[in-house]
Coordinates of C-alpha atoms in Angstrom, one line a residue:
M2 CA 117.6 120.0 116.6
R3 CA 117.4 116.6 118.5
L4 CA 114.0 117.6 119.7
Y5 CA 112.6 118.1 116.2
A6 CA 114.3 114.9 115.0
A7 CA 112.5 113.1 117.8
V8 CA 109.2 114.7 116.8
A9 CA 109.8 113.6 113.1
V10 CA 110.5 110.0 114.3
G11 CA 107.4 110.2 116.4
G12 CA 105.3 111.3 113.5
F13 CA 106.6 108.4 111.4
R14 CA 105.8 105.9 114.1
R15 CA 102.4 107.4 114.7
Y16 CA 101.2 106.7 111.2
A17 CA 103.0 103.3 111.1
T18 CA 100.7 102.1 113.8
Y19 CA 97.7 102.3 111.4
R20 CA 98.6 99.1 109.4
V21 CA 95.1 98.3 108.2
A22 CA 94.5 101.8 107.0
T23 CA 97.9 101.7 105.2
A24 CA 97.0 98.5 103.5
A25 CA 93.6 99.9 102.4
G26 CA 95.4 103.0 101.2
V27 CA 97.9 101.0 99.1
F28 CA 95.0 99.1 97.6
T29 CA 93.1 102.3 96.8
N30 CA 96.2 104.0 95.3
T31 CA 96.9 100.9 93.2
V32 CA 93.3 100.6 91.8
F33 CA 93.2 104.3 90.9
G34 CA 96.7 103.9 89.4
F35 CA 95.4 101.3 87.0
I36 CA 92.3 103.4 86.2
G37 CA 94.4 106.4 85.5
A38 CA 97.1 104.5 83.5
Y39 CA 94.5 103.0 81.1
T40 CA 92.8 106.3 80.8
Y41 CA 96.1 108.0 79.9
I42 CA 96.9 105.1 77.5
A43 CA 93.6 105.7 75.6
L44 CA 94.2 109.5 75.5
W45 CA 97.9 109.2 74.4
E46 CA 97.1 106.7 71.7
Q47 CA 94.9 109.4 70.2
R48 CA 97.2 112.3 70.9
P49 CA 100.8 111.0 71.0
H50 CA 103.3 113.2 72.8
L51 CA 100.5 115.2 74.4
G52 CA 102.0 117.8 76.8
G53 CA 105.5 116.8 75.7
Y54 CA 105.3 113.3 77.2
D55 CA 105.5 110.0 75.3
L56 CA 103.2 107.2 76.4
S57 CA 105.7 105.6 78.8
Q58 CA 106.3 109.0 80.5
A59 CA 102.6 109.7 80.7
V60 CA 101.9 106.4 82.4
T61 CA 104.8 106.9 84.7
Y62 CA 103.3 110.3 85.6
V63 CA 100.1 108.6 86.7
W64 CA 101.9 106.2 89.1
L65 CA 104.1 109.0 90.5
G66 CA 100.9 110.9 91.3
Q67 CA 99.6 107.9 93.3
A68 CA 103.0 107.5 95.0
L69 CA 103.1 111.1 96.1
L70 CA 99.4 111.7 96.8
M71 CA 99.6 111.2 100.5
A72 CA 103.3 112.0 101.0
C73 CA 102.7 115.5 99.6
A74 CA 99.2 115.7 101.0
M75 CA 97.7 116.9 97.7
M76 CA 94.2 116.2 99.1
G77 CA 95.0 117.6 102.5
G78 CA 95.3 115.5 105.6
G79 CA 97.8 115.3 108.3
F80 CA 98.4 117.8 111.1
E81 CA 96.0 120.7 110.1
D82 CA 92.8 119.2 111.5
E83 CA 94.5 118.6 114.9
L84 CA 96.1 122.1 115.0
M85 CA 92.7 123.7 114.1
E86 CA 91.1 121.8 116.9
R87 CA 93.7 123.0 119.4
I88 CA 93.1 126.5 118.2
R89 CA 89.3 126.2 118.5
T90 CA 89.5 124.7 122.1
G91 CA 92.2 127.2 123.2
D92 CA 94.8 124.5 123.9
I93 CA 97.0 126.3 121.5
A94 CA 97.8 128.7 124.3
I95 CA 99.7 125.9 126.0
D96 CA 101.6 125.1 122.8
L97 CA 102.7 128.8 122.4
Y98 CA 104.2 128.9 125.9
R99 CA 106.2 125.7 125.4
P100 CA 110.0 126.0 124.9
A101 CA 109.7 124.8 121.3
D102 CA 109.0 126.6 118.0
L103 CA 105.4 125.9 117.0
Q104 CA 106.0 125.9 113.3
L105 CA 109.1 123.7 113.5
W106 CA 107.3 121.3 115.8
W107 CA 104.5 120.7 113.3
L108 CA 106.9 120.7 110.3
A109 CA 109.0 118.0 111.9
S110 CA 105.9 116.0 112.7
D111 CA 104.6 116.4 109.1
L112 CA 108.0 115.3 107.6
G113 CA 107.7 112.1 109.6
R114 CA 104.2 111.6 108.3
A115 CA 105.3 112.2 104.7
A116 CA 108.3 109.8 105.0
F117 CA 106.0 107.1 106.2
H118 CA 103.5 107.6 103.4
L119 CA 106.2 107.8 100.8
L120 CA 107.5 104.4 101.9
G121 CA 104.2 102.8 103.1
R122 CA 101.8 104.0 100.5
G123 CA 104.1 105.1 97.7
T124 CA 106.6 102.4 96.9
V125 CA 104.2 99.5 96.6
P126 CA 101.8 101.0 94.1
M127 CA 104.8 102.3 92.1
A128 CA 106.4 98.8 92.1
L129 CA 103.1 97.2 91.0
G130 CA 102.8 99.8 88.3
A131 CA 106.3 99.0 87.1
L132 CA 105.4 95.3 86.9
A133 CA 102.2 96.0 84.9
F134 CA 103.4 98.8 82.6
D135 CA 106.6 99.9 80.8
L136 CA 107.4 102.8 83.0
A137 CA 110.1 105.4 82.3
L138 CA 112.3 104.7 85.3
P139 CA 115.6 106.6 85.5
A140 CA 118.8 104.6 85.1
D141 CA 120.9 107.3 86.7
P142 CA 121.0 107.1 90.6
L143 CA 121.6 110.9 90.6
V144 CA 118.2 111.4 89.0
W145 CA 116.6 109.4 91.9
L146 CA 118.5 111.6 94.4
A147 CA 117.3 114.7 92.6
F148 CA 113.8 113.4 92.7
L149 CA 113.9 112.8 96.4
I150 CA 115.2 116.3 97.0
S151 CA 112.4 117.7 94.9
V152 CA 109.9 115.6 96.8
F153 CA 111.3 116.9 100.1
L154 CA 110.9 120.5 98.9
G155 CA 107.4 119.6 97.7
V156 CA 106.4 118.3 101.2
V157 CA 107.7 121.5 102.8
V158 CA 105.7 123.6 100.4
S159 CA 102.6 121.5 101.1
F160 CA 103.2 121.8 104.9
A161 CA 103.5 125.6 104.6
V162 CA 100.2 125.9 102.7
R163 CA 98.4 123.7 105.2
Y164 CA 99.9 125.5 108.1
L165 CA 98.4 128.8 106.8
V166 CA 95.1 127.0 106.4
A167 CA 95.3 125.8 110.0
L168 CA 96.2 129.2 111.3
S169 CA 93.0 130.7 109.7
A170 CA 91.2 129.0 112.6
F171 CA 92.4 131.8 114.9
W172 CA 90.0 134.1 113.1
L173 CA 87.4 131.7 111.6
L174 CA 87.3 129.2 114.5
D175 CA 86.3 126.5 112.0
G176 CA 88.8 126.4 109.1
A177 CA 86.9 123.6 107.3
G178 CA 85.9 126.0 104.5
V179 CA 89.4 127.2 103.9
G180 CA 90.6 123.6 104.1
Q181 CA 88.1 122.6 101.3
I182 CA 89.3 125.4 99.1
A183 CA 92.9 124.5 99.7
F184 CA 92.1 120.8 99.0
L185 CA 90.5 121.6 95.6
A186 CA 93.3 123.9 94.7
G187 CA 95.9 121.4 95.6
L188 CA 94.2 118.6 93.6
F189 CA 93.8 120.8 90.5
F190 CA 96.9 122.9 90.5
S191 CA 99.4 120.2 91.6
G192 CA 98.8 118.3 88.3
M193 CA 97.1 115.4 90.0
L194 CA 94.1 115.4 87.6
L195 CA 96.2 116.2 84.5
P196 CA 99.8 117.3 83.9
L197 CA 100.0 121.1 84.1
T198 CA 101.8 121.1 80.7
L199 CA 98.4 120.2 79.2
F200 CA 96.8 123.4 80.5
P201 CA 96.4 125.9 77.6
G202 CA 97.8 129.5 77.4
V203 CA 97.7 131.8 80.4
L204 CA 95.9 129.2 82.6
G205 CA 98.9 126.8 82.1
E206 CA 101.4 129.6 82.9
I207 CA 99.6 130.5 86.0
A208 CA 99.1 126.9 87.2
R209 CA 102.8 126.1 86.7
A210 CA 103.7 129.3 88.7
L211 CA 101.6 128.5 91.7
P212 CA 103.0 126.7 94.8
W213 CA 100.9 123.6 94.3
S214 CA 102.9 122.6 91.2
S215 CA 105.8 121.9 93.6
L216 CA 103.8 118.9 95.0
L217 CA 103.7 116.7 91.9
Q218 CA 104.4 118.5 88.6
V219 CA 107.9 119.5 89.4
P220 CA 109.0 116.3 91.1
A221 CA 107.5 114.2 88.3
D222 CA 109.4 116.3 85.7
V223 CA 112.6 115.8 87.7
F224 CA 112.0 112.1 87.8
L225 CA 111.3 112.0 84.0
G226 CA 114.5 113.8 83.2
R227 CA 112.8 117.0 81.9
H228 CA 114.9 119.1 84.3
T229 CA 118.6 118.8 83.9
G230 CA 121.6 121.0 84.5
W231 CA 120.7 124.6 85.2
G232 CA 117.0 123.7 84.6
L233 CA 117.2 121.3 87.6
L234 CA 118.7 124.0 89.8
G235 CA 115.9 126.3 88.6
A236 CA 113.3 123.7 89.6
F237 CA 114.8 123.4 93.0
A238 CA 115.0 127.2 93.3
F239 CA 111.3 127.5 92.4
Q240 CA 110.3 125.0 95.1
A241 CA 112.6 126.4 97.7
G242 CA 111.5 129.9 96.9
W243 CA 107.9 129.0 97.5
A244 CA 108.8 127.1 100.7
V245 CA 110.7 130.0 102.2
A246 CA 108.0 132.6 101.2
L247 CA 105.1 130.5 102.6
L248 CA 107.0 129.5 105.8
A249 CA 107.8 133.2 106.4
L250 CA 104.2 134.1 105.8
G251 CA 103.1 131.4 108.2
R252 CA 105.6 132.7 110.8
L253 CA 104.2 136.2 110.4
V254 CA 100.6 135.0 110.7
Q255 CA 101.6 133.0 113.8
S256 CA 103.2 136.0 115.3
V257 CA 100.0 138.1 114.8
A258 CA 97.9 135.3 116.2
T259 CA 100.2 134.9 119.2
R260 CA 99.9 138.5 120.1
R261 CA 96.1 138.1 119.9
V262 CA 96.2 135.2 122.3
V263 CA 98.4 137.1 124.7
V264 CA 96.1 140.1 124.7
Q265 CA 93.0 138.0 125.1
G266 CA 94.7 136.0 127.9
G267 CA 95.7 139.2 129.6

């Protein structure tokens, strides 16, 4: 486990070196946070309690989205481009023969990346949003802890989806198309554009049942106190269930791809 802990720390340090890019990202997230906040204010003034949120909760939801955008990689980004390139060039064969689990290696690296983005690109826009607007910030430290647990589970689900996207390069060579589809699905079904509670009928039920809702909708509702007691455990179970299922699927696909590499190598 020390190996993967070191990989996670390395992932954190790697992204910490891009200070100018981080500053630009903080600026961008803050600008879009203000745009989204004023858009939601105009909408909620016409339709109070839309989706079950009051105005303060709705504005808080906007800033949570900006805080988690890069941490949960709702628009993609992170390890998948590098992994797809290693698959395309054949360097993945070296990785598969190393005395380390491929999936755990990339997961540890992605957790380091997510931790940096949560601190580097998440806290500053959220703090600025709290200064400019009346946000619904939890007073109970346990709610903050539950939120962080939910974010962690969301990051794992995000990784598992992007890992499958990257593994598609074993058969497609260029996984850009699959990546674009995953990017659009993540942006739409995570609740980044609009809370999934606003989606009508069957579309809303399907959207909330998909894994991408674990990236923003579920953590935001935990933060806003909409999941408590058994409901909170149910939210964790939902995220953990998707994480386990997708990681297991990724391991299965990896196993099939590994056998393919061995056969071709032989």
